[in-house]
Short mmCIF file of C-alpha atoms in Angstrom, two decimals:
data_model
loop_
_atom_site.label_atom_id
_atom_site.label_comp_id
_atom_site.label_asym_id
_atom_site.label_seq_id
_atom_site.Cartn_x
_atom_site.Cartn_y
_atom_site.Cartn_z
CA UNK A 28 -70.22 -44.35 223.65
CA UNK A 29 -70.20 -40.59 224.09
CA UNK A 30 -71.51 -37.74 221.95
CA UNK A 31 -70.10 -34.23 222.24
CA UNK A 32 -71.53 -31.36 220.23
CA UNK A 33 -68.91 -29.14 218.57
CA UNK A 34 -69.75 -25.73 219.99
CA UNK A 35 -69.01 -22.19 218.84
CA UNK A 36 -68.83 -22.88 215.12
CA UNK A 37 -69.28 -19.55 213.31
CA UNK A 38 -71.96 -18.96 210.66
CA UNK A 39 -70.58 -20.91 207.68
CA UNK A 40 -69.89 -19.02 204.42
CA UNK A 41 -69.05 -20.20 200.89
CA UNK A 42 -65.48 -21.44 200.72
CA UNK A 43 -65.15 -22.09 204.47
CA UNK A 44 -63.13 -25.16 205.38
CA UNK A 45 -65.26 -27.23 207.73
CA UNK A 46 -62.44 -29.61 208.68
CA UNK A 47 -60.37 -26.62 209.75
CA UNK A 48 -63.16 -25.00 211.75
CA UNK A 49 -63.99 -28.29 213.50
CA UNK A 50 -60.35 -29.26 214.17
CA UNK A 51 -59.87 -25.99 216.05
CA UNK A 52 -62.79 -26.74 218.36
CA UNK A 53 -62.71 -30.41 219.27
CA UNK A 54 -60.19 -33.18 219.87
CA UNK A 55 -60.76 -36.15 217.60
CA UNK A 56 -58.99 -39.44 218.09
CA UNK A 57 -58.52 -42.48 215.91
CA UNK A 58 -61.83 -44.38 215.67
CA UNK A 59 -64.01 -41.36 216.42
CA UNK A 60 -66.91 -40.37 214.15
CA UNK A 61 -67.69 -36.76 213.25
CA UNK A 62 -71.22 -35.99 212.08
CA UNK A 63 -71.76 -32.75 210.15
CA UNK A 64 -75.19 -31.32 209.30
CA UNK A 65 -75.73 -30.96 205.56
CA UNK A 66 -76.80 -27.33 206.09
CA UNK A 67 -73.27 -26.20 206.89
CA UNK A 68 -71.75 -28.44 204.21
CA UNK A 69 -74.10 -26.85 201.66
CA UNK A 70 -73.27 -23.35 202.89
CA UNK A 71 -69.52 -24.03 202.64
CA UNK A 72 -70.03 -25.40 199.14
CA UNK A 73 -72.10 -22.40 198.07
CA UNK A 74 -75.22 -24.49 197.43
CA UNK A 75 -77.56 -21.51 197.80
CA UNK A 76 -79.91 -20.35 195.09
CA UNK A 77 -82.67 -17.87 194.40
CA UNK A 78 -86.09 -18.74 193.05
CA UNK A 79 -85.53 -16.44 190.06
CA UNK A 80 -82.71 -18.86 189.02
CA UNK A 81 -85.38 -21.41 188.08
CA UNK A 82 -87.28 -20.74 184.82
CA UNK A 83 -90.50 -22.70 185.26
CA UNK A 84 -91.18 -25.73 183.05
CA UNK A 85 -94.66 -26.90 182.15
CA UNK A 86 -94.32 -29.81 184.53
CA UNK A 87 -93.36 -27.59 187.48
CA UNK A 88 -96.31 -25.29 186.72
CA UNK A 89 -98.69 -28.26 186.62
CA UNK A 90 -97.30 -29.71 189.89
CA UNK A 91 -97.58 -26.38 191.70
CA UNK A 92 -101.13 -25.83 190.43
CA UNK A 93 -102.32 -29.30 191.48
CA UNK A 94 -100.76 -28.96 194.96
CA UNK A 95 -102.50 -25.60 195.35
CA UNK A 96 -105.82 -27.04 194.17
CA UNK A 97 -105.64 -30.18 196.32
CA UNK A 98 -103.77 -29.11 199.44
CA UNK A 99 -105.01 -25.52 199.35
CA UNK A 100 -101.43 -24.48 200.01
CA UNK A 101 -99.62 -21.81 198.03
CA UNK A 102 -96.80 -23.44 196.04
CA UNK A 103 -94.30 -21.36 194.09
CA UNK A 104 -93.81 -23.07 190.71
CA UNK A 105 -90.17 -21.90 190.74
CA UNK A 106 -89.69 -23.89 193.94
CA UNK A 107 -91.25 -26.95 192.27
CA UNK A 108 -88.82 -26.38 189.39
CA UNK A 109 -85.86 -26.30 191.81
CA UNK A 110 -87.03 -29.62 193.29
CA UNK A 111 -87.31 -31.19 189.83
CA UNK A 112 -83.81 -30.03 188.89
CA UNK A 113 -82.34 -31.64 192.01
CA UNK A 114 -84.17 -34.93 191.39
CA UNK A 115 -83.96 -38.00 189.16
CA UNK A 116 -87.47 -39.36 189.92
CA UNK A 117 -90.70 -37.99 191.36
CA UNK A 118 -92.27 -40.59 193.68
CA UNK A 119 -95.22 -38.47 194.85
CA UNK A 120 -96.21 -35.23 193.10
CA UNK A 121 -99.26 -34.33 195.17
CA UNK A 122 -100.19 -33.26 197.87
CA UNK A 123 -96.43 -32.77 198.34
CA UNK A 124 -93.29 -33.52 196.33
CA UNK A 125 -91.41 -36.68 197.33
CA UNK A 126 -88.45 -37.26 195.04
CA UNK A 127 -85.22 -39.14 194.68
CA UNK A 128 -82.26 -36.76 194.68
CA UNK A 129 -79.42 -37.13 192.19
CA UNK A 130 -77.34 -38.96 194.81
CA UNK A 131 -80.13 -41.47 195.66
CA UNK A 132 -81.73 -40.07 198.81
CA UNK A 133 -85.54 -39.99 198.92
CA UNK A 134 -87.11 -37.08 200.76
CA UNK A 135 -89.69 -34.31 200.53
CA UNK A 136 -88.79 -31.34 198.25
CA UNK A 137 -85.38 -32.91 197.43
CA UNK A 138 -84.27 -31.67 200.84
CA UNK A 139 -84.35 -28.03 199.71
CA UNK A 140 -84.44 -25.78 202.74
CA UNK A 141 -86.20 -22.42 202.89
CA UNK A 142 -85.10 -21.66 206.45
CA UNK A 143 -81.39 -21.57 207.33
CA UNK A 144 -80.42 -19.28 204.42
CA UNK A 145 -79.35 -15.74 205.25
CA UNK A 146 -78.91 -14.06 201.83
CA UNK A 147 -80.72 -16.34 199.40
CA UNK A 148 -84.12 -17.94 198.91
CA UNK A 149 -83.14 -21.59 199.23
CA UNK A 150 -80.38 -23.92 200.39
CA UNK A 151 -79.88 -27.06 198.28
CA UNK A 152 -78.47 -30.32 199.67
CA UNK A 153 -74.78 -30.96 198.94
CA UNK A 154 -74.39 -32.21 195.36
CA UNK A 155 -72.42 -35.35 196.34
CA UNK A 156 -72.51 -35.79 200.11
CA UNK A 157 -70.17 -38.81 200.04
CA UNK A 158 -67.53 -36.66 198.37
CA UNK A 159 -68.18 -33.86 200.86
CA UNK A 160 -67.65 -36.34 203.72
CA UNK A 161 -64.44 -37.59 202.12
CA UNK A 162 -63.12 -34.03 201.72
CA UNK A 163 -63.79 -33.27 205.39
CA UNK A 164 -62.20 -36.61 206.42
CA UNK A 165 -59.10 -35.85 204.36
CA UNK A 166 -58.97 -32.31 205.78
CA UNK A 167 -59.06 -33.67 209.32
CA UNK A 168 -56.31 -36.15 208.46
CA UNK A 169 -54.15 -33.36 207.05
CA UNK A 170 -54.51 -31.62 210.41
CA UNK A 171 -53.34 -34.68 212.35
CA UNK A 172 -56.77 -36.16 213.17
CA UNK A 173 -56.19 -39.53 211.54
CA UNK A 174 -58.66 -42.37 211.15
CA UNK A 175 -61.79 -40.28 211.86
CA UNK A 176 -64.98 -41.27 210.02
CA UNK A 177 -67.25 -38.47 208.76
CA UNK A 178 -71.01 -38.57 208.15
CA UNK A 179 -72.94 -35.76 206.42
CA UNK A 180 -76.41 -35.78 207.98
CA UNK A 181 -79.88 -34.39 207.45
CA UNK A 182 -83.27 -34.90 209.08
CA UNK A 183 -86.26 -36.27 207.25
CA UNK A 184 -89.66 -37.86 207.73
CA UNK A 185 -90.68 -41.41 206.84
CA UNK A 186 -93.73 -43.52 206.08
CA UNK A 187 -95.54 -45.36 208.91
CA UNK A 188 -94.12 -43.18 211.70
CA UNK A 189 -94.62 -39.53 212.60
CA UNK A 190 -91.77 -37.12 213.01
CA UNK A 191 -88.38 -36.61 211.53
CA UNK A 192 -85.16 -38.29 212.54
CA UNK A 193 -81.50 -37.86 211.64
CA UNK A 194 -80.30 -39.75 208.56
CA UNK A 195 -76.99 -40.09 206.74
CA UNK A 196 -76.61 -38.55 203.26
CA UNK A 197 -72.95 -39.39 202.71
CA UNK A 198 -70.10 -40.92 204.71
CA UNK A 199 -66.36 -41.59 204.51
CA UNK A 200 -63.88 -43.62 206.52
CA UNK A 201 -66.41 -46.29 207.54
CA UNK A 202 -68.97 -48.59 205.87
CA UNK A 203 -72.66 -47.62 205.79
CA UNK A 204 -73.77 -50.77 207.57
CA UNK A 205 -72.67 -53.72 209.66
CA UNK A 206 -73.48 -57.16 208.35
CA UNK A 207 -74.47 -59.66 211.05
CA UNK A 208 -75.15 -62.51 208.62
CA UNK A 209 -73.82 -65.77 209.94
CA UNK A 210 -73.57 -64.48 213.53
CA UNK A 211 -75.31 -66.53 216.22
CA UNK A 212 -77.46 -65.48 219.14
CA UNK A 213 -76.95 -66.67 222.74
CA UNK A 214 -78.75 -69.94 221.97
CA UNK A 215 -76.74 -70.65 218.85
CA UNK A 216 -79.53 -69.72 216.39
CA UNK A 217 -78.61 -67.69 213.35
CA UNK A 218 -79.73 -64.08 213.72
CA UNK A 219 -82.84 -62.79 212.00
CA UNK A 220 -81.44 -59.27 211.78
CA UNK A 221 -78.80 -59.14 209.13
CA UNK A 222 -77.79 -55.67 208.00
CA UNK A 223 -77.65 -52.80 210.48
CA UNK A 224 -77.57 -49.28 209.05
CA UNK A 225 -74.99 -47.82 211.43
CA UNK A 226 -74.53 -44.53 209.54
CA UNK A 227 -78.23 -43.79 209.96
CA UNK A 228 -78.14 -44.76 213.63
CA UNK A 229 -75.15 -42.48 214.20
CA UNK A 230 -76.95 -39.65 212.39
CA UNK A 231 -80.04 -40.21 214.56
CA UNK A 232 -77.95 -40.27 217.74
CA UNK A 233 -76.17 -37.05 216.75
CA UNK A 234 -79.47 -35.34 216.00
CA UNK A 235 -80.43 -35.76 219.67
CA UNK A 236 -77.66 -33.40 220.73
CA UNK A 237 -77.47 -30.94 217.82
CA UNK A 238 -80.74 -29.11 218.27
CA UNK A 239 -82.38 -27.31 215.37
CA UNK A 240 -82.92 -23.82 216.61
CA UNK A 241 -80.75 -20.73 217.09
CA UNK A 242 -78.52 -22.43 219.66
CA UNK A 243 -77.98 -25.45 217.41
CA UNK A 244 -74.59 -27.13 217.00
CA UNK A 245 -74.33 -28.61 213.51
CA UNK A 246 -71.40 -30.98 214.22
CA UNK A 247 -71.05 -33.76 216.79
CA UNK A 248 -68.08 -35.91 217.80
CA UNK A 249 -68.94 -39.55 218.62
CA UNK A 250 -66.37 -41.34 220.78
CA UNK A 251 -66.00 -44.88 222.02
CA UNK A 252 -68.17 -46.45 219.37
CA UNK A 253 -66.73 -49.56 217.83
CA UNK A 254 -67.73 -50.87 214.43
CA UNK A 255 -66.64 -54.30 215.63
CA UNK A 256 -65.21 -57.25 213.82
CA UNK A 257 -67.95 -57.58 211.19
CA UNK A 258 -68.24 -57.18 207.46
CA UNK A 259 -69.56 -53.89 206.16
CA UNK A 260 -71.50 -52.70 203.14
CA UNK A 261 -71.73 -49.34 201.42
CA UNK A 262 -75.24 -49.73 200.07
CA UNK A 263 -77.63 -47.30 201.73
CA UNK A 264 -80.18 -46.21 199.13
CA UNK A 265 -82.46 -48.92 197.75
CA UNK A 266 -82.93 -49.39 194.02
CA UNK A 267 -86.53 -49.52 192.84
CA UNK A 268 -86.16 -53.26 192.03
CA UNK A 269 -85.46 -53.82 195.71
CA UNK A 270 -88.16 -51.55 197.12
CA UNK A 271 -91.82 -52.60 196.99
CA UNK A 272 -92.97 -49.23 198.31
CA UNK A 273 -91.31 -47.42 195.40
CA UNK A 274 -92.92 -49.92 193.03
CA UNK A 275 -96.34 -49.31 194.59
CA UNK A 276 -95.90 -45.53 194.38
CA UNK A 277 -95.09 -45.75 190.66
CA UNK A 278 -98.54 -47.16 190.01
CA UNK A 279 -100.41 -44.80 192.30
CA UNK A 280 -101.79 -41.29 192.05
CA UNK A 281 -103.20 -39.28 194.95
CA UNK A 282 -106.94 -38.64 194.59
CA UNK A 283 -108.38 -36.34 197.26
CA UNK B 4 -74.69 -37.53 226.05
CA UNK B 5 -73.38 -40.91 227.06
CA UNK B 6 -74.62 -44.44 226.41
CA UNK B 7 -73.67 -47.31 228.69
CA UNK B 8 -74.78 -50.87 227.93
CA UNK B 9 -76.17 -52.76 230.93
CA UNK B 10 -73.88 -55.78 231.07
CA UNK B 11 -74.25 -59.23 232.63
CA UNK B 12 -78.01 -59.51 232.41
CA UNK B 13 -78.93 -63.18 232.73
CA UNK B 14 -81.02 -65.06 230.15
CA UNK B 15 -84.50 -63.68 230.80
CA UNK B 16 -87.30 -66.14 231.75
CA UNK B 17 -91.08 -65.72 232.06
CA UNK B 18 -91.96 -63.79 235.19
CA UNK B 19 -88.55 -62.14 235.55
CA UNK B 20 -88.63 -58.56 236.78
CA UNK B 21 -86.59 -56.51 234.30
CA UNK B 22 -86.59 -53.37 236.48
CA UNK B 23 -85.10 -55.42 239.31
CA UNK B 24 -82.45 -57.05 237.14
CA UNK B 25 -81.44 -53.73 235.59
CA UNK B 26 -81.47 -51.78 238.87
CA UNK B 27 -78.92 -54.25 240.31
CA UNK B 28 -76.51 -53.64 237.44
CA UNK B 29 -76.53 -49.94 236.61
CA UNK B 30 -76.90 -46.60 238.36
CA UNK B 31 -79.73 -44.54 236.92
CA UNK B 32 -80.25 -40.90 237.79
CA UNK B 33 -83.11 -38.50 237.35
CA UNK B 34 -83.41 -37.57 233.66
CA UNK B 35 -81.70 -40.72 232.37
CA UNK B 36 -83.32 -42.90 229.72
CA UNK B 37 -83.24 -46.71 229.84
CA UNK B 38 -83.76 -48.57 226.57
CA UNK B 39 -84.80 -52.22 226.77
CA UNK B 40 -84.87 -54.57 223.78
CA UNK B 41 -88.32 -56.01 223.14
CA UNK B 42 -86.83 -59.53 223.06
CA UNK B 43 -86.21 -59.55 226.80
CA UNK B 44 -89.51 -57.79 227.54
CA UNK B 45 -91.30 -60.48 225.54
CA UNK B 46 -89.41 -63.25 227.30
CA UNK B 47 -90.24 -61.81 230.74
CA UNK B 48 -93.89 -61.54 229.68
CA UNK B 49 -93.96 -65.13 228.41
CA UNK B 50 -94.69 -64.06 224.80
CA UNK B 51 -93.34 -67.30 223.34
CA UNK B 52 -95.41 -69.64 221.22
CA UNK B 53 -95.15 -72.80 219.16
CA UNK B 54 -96.25 -73.13 215.58
CA UNK B 55 -98.65 -75.92 216.53
CA UNK B 56 -100.56 -73.28 218.56
CA UNK B 57 -101.77 -71.76 215.27
CA UNK B 58 -104.50 -73.67 213.43
CA UNK B 59 -104.14 -72.48 209.85
CA UNK B 60 -106.91 -70.36 208.27
CA UNK B 61 -107.63 -70.32 204.55
CA UNK B 62 -106.06 -66.89 204.28
CA UNK B 63 -102.81 -67.98 205.96
CA UNK B 64 -102.65 -71.01 203.67
CA UNK B 65 -103.16 -68.81 200.60
CA UNK B 66 -100.53 -66.28 201.74
CA UNK B 67 -97.93 -69.00 202.45
CA UNK B 68 -98.62 -70.67 199.10
CA UNK B 69 -98.27 -67.45 197.12
CA UNK B 70 -95.03 -66.47 198.90
CA UNK B 71 -93.66 -69.93 198.12
CA UNK B 72 -94.73 -69.66 194.47
CA UNK B 73 -93.42 -66.14 193.97
CA UNK B 74 -90.40 -65.88 196.23
CA UNK B 75 -89.47 -69.56 195.95
CA UNK B 76 -89.02 -69.51 199.70
CA UNK B 77 -90.52 -72.11 202.02
CA UNK B 78 -93.15 -70.44 204.21
CA UNK B 79 -94.85 -72.31 207.04
CA UNK B 80 -98.59 -71.47 206.87
CA UNK B 81 -98.71 -71.71 210.68
CA UNK B 82 -96.17 -68.89 210.82
CA UNK B 83 -98.31 -66.84 208.44
CA UNK B 84 -101.25 -67.55 210.76
CA UNK B 85 -99.25 -66.32 213.76
CA UNK B 86 -98.46 -63.08 211.88
CA UNK B 87 -102.15 -62.57 211.01
CA UNK B 88 -103.21 -63.09 214.63
CA UNK B 89 -100.74 -60.43 215.81
CA UNK B 90 -101.90 -57.93 213.16
CA UNK B 91 -104.79 -55.59 212.43
CA UNK B 92 -103.97 -54.94 208.77
CA UNK B 93 -101.88 -56.60 206.08
CA UNK B 94 -100.07 -53.93 204.01
CA UNK B 95 -98.08 -56.31 201.79
CA UNK B 96 -98.90 -60.03 201.57
CA UNK B 97 -96.31 -61.04 198.98
CA UNK B 98 -93.32 -61.56 198.52
CA UNK B 99 -93.21 -61.03 202.29
CA UNK B 100 -95.71 -60.11 204.99
CA UNK B 101 -95.72 -56.45 206.07
CA UNK B 102 -98.41 -55.81 208.64
CA UNK B 103 -99.60 -53.38 211.27
CA UNK B 104 -99.40 -54.91 214.72
CA UNK B 105 -102.22 -54.55 217.22
CA UNK B 106 -100.38 -51.67 218.89
CA UNK B 107 -99.83 -49.75 215.63
CA UNK B 108 -96.25 -50.62 214.63
CA UNK B 109 -95.67 -51.55 210.97
CA UNK B 110 -93.02 -54.17 210.32
CA UNK B 111 -92.28 -57.45 208.53
CA UNK B 112 -93.89 -60.59 210.03
CA UNK B 113 -95.46 -58.55 212.85
CA UNK B 114 -92.00 -58.57 214.44
CA UNK B 115 -92.23 -62.28 215.25
CA UNK B 116 -88.75 -63.63 215.91
CA UNK B 117 -87.62 -67.14 215.08
CA UNK B 118 -84.14 -66.69 216.55
CA UNK B 119 -83.71 -65.66 220.20
CA UNK B 120 -86.10 -68.34 221.56
CA UNK B 121 -84.59 -71.18 223.54
CA UNK B 122 -87.54 -73.54 224.20
CA UNK B 123 -90.20 -72.46 221.72
CA UNK B 124 -90.63 -71.89 218.00
CA UNK B 125 -91.32 -68.16 218.04
CA UNK B 126 -91.08 -65.02 220.15
CA UNK B 127 -93.92 -62.50 219.71
CA UNK B 128 -93.52 -58.77 220.31
CA UNK B 129 -94.82 -57.49 223.68
CA UNK B 130 -98.61 -57.16 223.52
CA UNK B 131 -98.64 -53.51 224.67
CA UNK B 132 -95.10 -52.14 224.68
CA UNK B 133 -96.16 -48.78 226.16
CA UNK B 134 -97.59 -50.62 229.17
CA UNK B 135 -94.44 -52.74 229.40
CA UNK B 136 -92.34 -49.56 229.44
CA UNK B 137 -94.55 -48.04 232.12
CA UNK B 138 -94.24 -51.18 234.30
CA UNK B 139 -90.45 -51.08 234.06
CA UNK B 140 -90.44 -47.34 234.77
CA UNK B 141 -92.63 -47.85 237.86
CA UNK B 142 -90.43 -50.76 238.96
CA UNK B 143 -87.33 -48.60 238.73
CA UNK B 144 -89.07 -45.85 240.68
CA UNK B 145 -90.04 -48.33 243.41
CA UNK B 146 -86.32 -49.18 243.70
CA UNK B 147 -85.33 -45.53 244.16
CA UNK B 148 -84.48 -44.74 240.52
CA UNK B 149 -86.91 -41.86 240.11
CA UNK B 150 -87.67 -39.88 236.97
CA UNK B 151 -86.12 -42.38 234.54
CA UNK B 152 -87.75 -42.68 231.10
CA UNK B 153 -88.02 -46.16 229.57
CA UNK B 154 -88.19 -47.11 225.88
CA UNK B 155 -88.97 -50.63 224.64
CA UNK B 156 -87.06 -51.03 221.37
CA UNK B 157 -86.80 -53.29 218.36
CA UNK B 158 -84.95 -53.19 215.06
CA UNK B 159 -86.68 -53.08 211.71
CA UNK B 160 -86.18 -52.27 208.05
CA UNK B 161 -87.76 -49.41 206.10
CA UNK B 162 -88.62 -48.32 202.57
CA UNK B 163 -86.10 -46.30 200.53
CA UNK B 164 -83.06 -47.29 202.62
CA UNK B 165 -81.27 -50.57 203.13
CA UNK B 166 -80.64 -52.08 206.51
CA UNK B 167 -82.37 -52.17 209.84
CA UNK B 168 -82.19 -49.56 212.56
CA UNK B 169 -83.39 -49.34 216.14
CA UNK B 170 -86.96 -48.08 216.64
CA UNK B 171 -89.20 -47.45 219.64
CA UNK B 172 -92.22 -49.69 220.20
CA UNK B 173 -93.39 -48.20 223.49
CA UNK B 174 -92.17 -45.58 225.95
CA UNK B 175 -92.95 -44.11 229.37
CA UNK B 176 -91.79 -41.13 231.36
CA UNK B 177 -91.15 -38.95 228.29
CA UNK B 178 -92.98 -37.82 225.13
CA UNK B 179 -92.40 -39.60 221.81
CA UNK B 180 -91.29 -36.45 220.04
CA UNK B 181 -90.09 -32.89 220.45
CA UNK B 182 -92.05 -30.19 218.71
CA UNK B 183 -89.92 -27.38 217.27
CA UNK B 184 -92.84 -25.51 215.74
CA UNK B 185 -92.50 -21.79 216.24
CA UNK B 186 -88.77 -22.01 217.03
CA UNK B 187 -86.45 -19.80 214.97
CA UNK B 188 -83.11 -20.53 213.33
CA UNK B 189 -79.98 -18.36 213.71
CA UNK B 190 -81.29 -15.92 211.11
CA UNK B 191 -84.70 -15.60 212.68
CA UNK B 192 -86.51 -17.74 210.09
CA UNK B 193 -89.07 -20.24 211.33
CA UNK B 194 -87.73 -23.78 211.20
CA UNK B 195 -88.76 -26.16 208.45
CA UNK B 196 -88.29 -29.19 210.70
CA UNK B 197 -91.13 -29.38 213.14
CA UNK B 198 -91.53 -32.70 214.93
CA UNK B 199 -88.47 -34.72 215.95
CA UNK B 200 -89.04 -38.36 216.85
CA UNK B 201 -86.72 -38.52 219.85
CA UNK B 202 -87.82 -41.98 221.03
CA UNK B 203 -86.79 -43.44 217.68
CA UNK B 204 -83.50 -41.55 217.73
CA UNK B 205 -82.77 -42.84 221.23
CA UNK B 206 -83.64 -46.39 220.12
CA UNK B 207 -81.31 -46.03 217.12
CA UNK B 208 -78.51 -44.67 219.30
CA UNK B 209 -78.92 -47.51 221.80
CA UNK B 210 -78.82 -50.10 219.02
CA UNK B 211 -75.29 -48.97 218.18
CA UNK B 212 -74.04 -50.26 221.53
CA UNK B 213 -76.29 -53.27 222.20
CA UNK B 214 -75.03 -55.61 219.51
CA UNK B 215 -77.19 -58.43 218.24
CA UNK B 216 -75.08 -61.51 218.69
CA UNK B 217 -74.16 -63.77 221.61
CA UNK B 218 -72.36 -60.99 223.48
CA UNK B 219 -75.33 -58.64 223.07
CA UNK B 220 -76.52 -56.38 225.88
CA UNK B 221 -80.27 -55.81 225.55
CA UNK B 222 -80.50 -52.74 227.81
CA UNK B 223 -78.73 -49.40 227.58
CA UNK B 224 -78.59 -46.42 229.94
CA UNK B 225 -78.57 -43.01 228.24
CA UNK B 226 -77.20 -40.17 230.37
CA UNK B 227 -76.88 -36.45 229.89
CA UNK B 228 -79.57 -36.18 227.24
CA UNK B 229 -81.95 -33.32 227.72
CA UNK B 230 -85.42 -33.17 226.23
CA UNK B 231 -85.19 -29.40 226.47
CA UNK B 232 -87.82 -26.77 226.97
CA UNK B 233 -90.10 -27.77 224.09
CA UNK B 234 -93.56 -29.19 223.70
CA UNK B 235 -93.89 -32.92 223.21
CA UNK B 236 -96.28 -35.26 221.48
CA UNK B 237 -97.11 -38.90 222.04
CA UNK B 238 -98.09 -39.72 218.47
CA UNK B 239 -95.63 -42.13 216.89
CA UNK B 240 -97.57 -44.42 214.57
CA UNK B 241 -99.27 -42.77 211.59
CA UNK B 242 -102.92 -43.40 210.79
CA UNK B 243 -103.67 -44.43 207.22
CA UNK B 244 -105.36 -41.03 206.56
CA UNK B 245 -102.02 -39.42 207.31
CA UNK B 246 -99.81 -41.81 205.35
CA UNK B 247 -99.75 -41.71 201.56
CA UNK B 248 -97.54 -44.80 201.39
CA UNK B 249 -100.13 -46.85 203.29
CA UNK B 250 -102.80 -45.50 200.96
CA UNK B 251 -100.74 -46.48 197.91
CA UNK B 252 -100.11 -49.98 199.30
CA UNK B 253 -103.85 -50.52 199.81
CA UNK B 254 -104.38 -50.17 196.07
CA UNK B 255 -101.39 -52.24 195.01
CA UNK B 256 -100.66 -55.93 194.56
CA UNK B 257 -97.22 -57.39 193.88
CA UNK B 258 -96.95 -58.96 190.43
CA UNK B 259 -93.67 -60.78 189.81
#
């Protein structure tokens, strides 16, 4: 398996065609995977905003005030309002905002970015990253790059472990996971591991070669990786019924 | 960046020298990373056990009974006892056991494996995976493969997202994470992302090419990956003071 960063992509502007820009810069063959950082997808889709676009609700004001009181950190209530508008559920409201985005991803501040935006205050995540991935996949196909899977990626933190790692937000042309159920190990025992989240593993792998800083390359071609002869599933985001941590967080409130 | 599975490793037995077996089968150069699945590290270290080795405590009996009552799933109290003995804290005791292992990793059943063991009931995780990684690294060095980093890996699930992905348990010859603090993006803004868990990303990448089943290859050579000119950190496992989810779980009990 080989990962090649797509170099020399220009600064992405609203309306840019990512498939076109990538197809000019890298050779993609059938079975390859292209990962694309959500930052450039959002920029192409014009998902920028300014804080003045967000009239502050009572809830946003209360959240910002409590974070300031508890964490001692200045929190713009308009930013809290932006997070609420991008979210369907607040999992933690203090000392930081952990929410579920409208497309099911759980992350801090609904993934809203305050770096990476040249002419605006904030960059929102793509509205429907699976549809973004499908558009890029179809665009590559139209340019002769057939049978290429596309993953829209971001980085985020997690419980239990420090640091951020690459994760998938949306994907097209491949399943989200490989299902090993029923497969046997060398000794003929059924495997304990059942469902492998390959889109997240590909996003993590790509994040090793993209870099975050000025020299960063927001797209990566993955070659020679084989999904294999297994079943797949397209479930990536857990429902609350299936997630004990979400259930625990619903009954909990941070007390400093 | 390129990942090459180390093929043709034999079935690993207690006392086997993994560095020796790997060094015979793959060329490693300065700056390469070798990932090794914890299953073969545990086998080489003789970390097998039988359920009869675990005299059942009252707590293990109570945990097994409640899991049976609630999840309707047969749970051997000796297995629960084995999990308790490998753990320093129980985060969830029902409908499954989520614990912190003695080396700080949080996972279901303390990572104890009931497949993958030819002559015993269970395979425990390595006792100190960082020391295991260091031994393999030193063994490779002694065989002329200098400056190779080693990561002992496993797969495990996570909150919020379905499926398992590769994670690092221990590492040697490299830091756990890259620290981007103070770096600037293309527009000169300071980056929002600060600490990148590169050992976990490498473990996830390697898991894409190892496979789990009979044809699996439990070691992978990673070439052409560059840590870069950044600071590093060796913190991977969060303390409870730094983990709101752990704090929430301490105050929560599953009620079906």
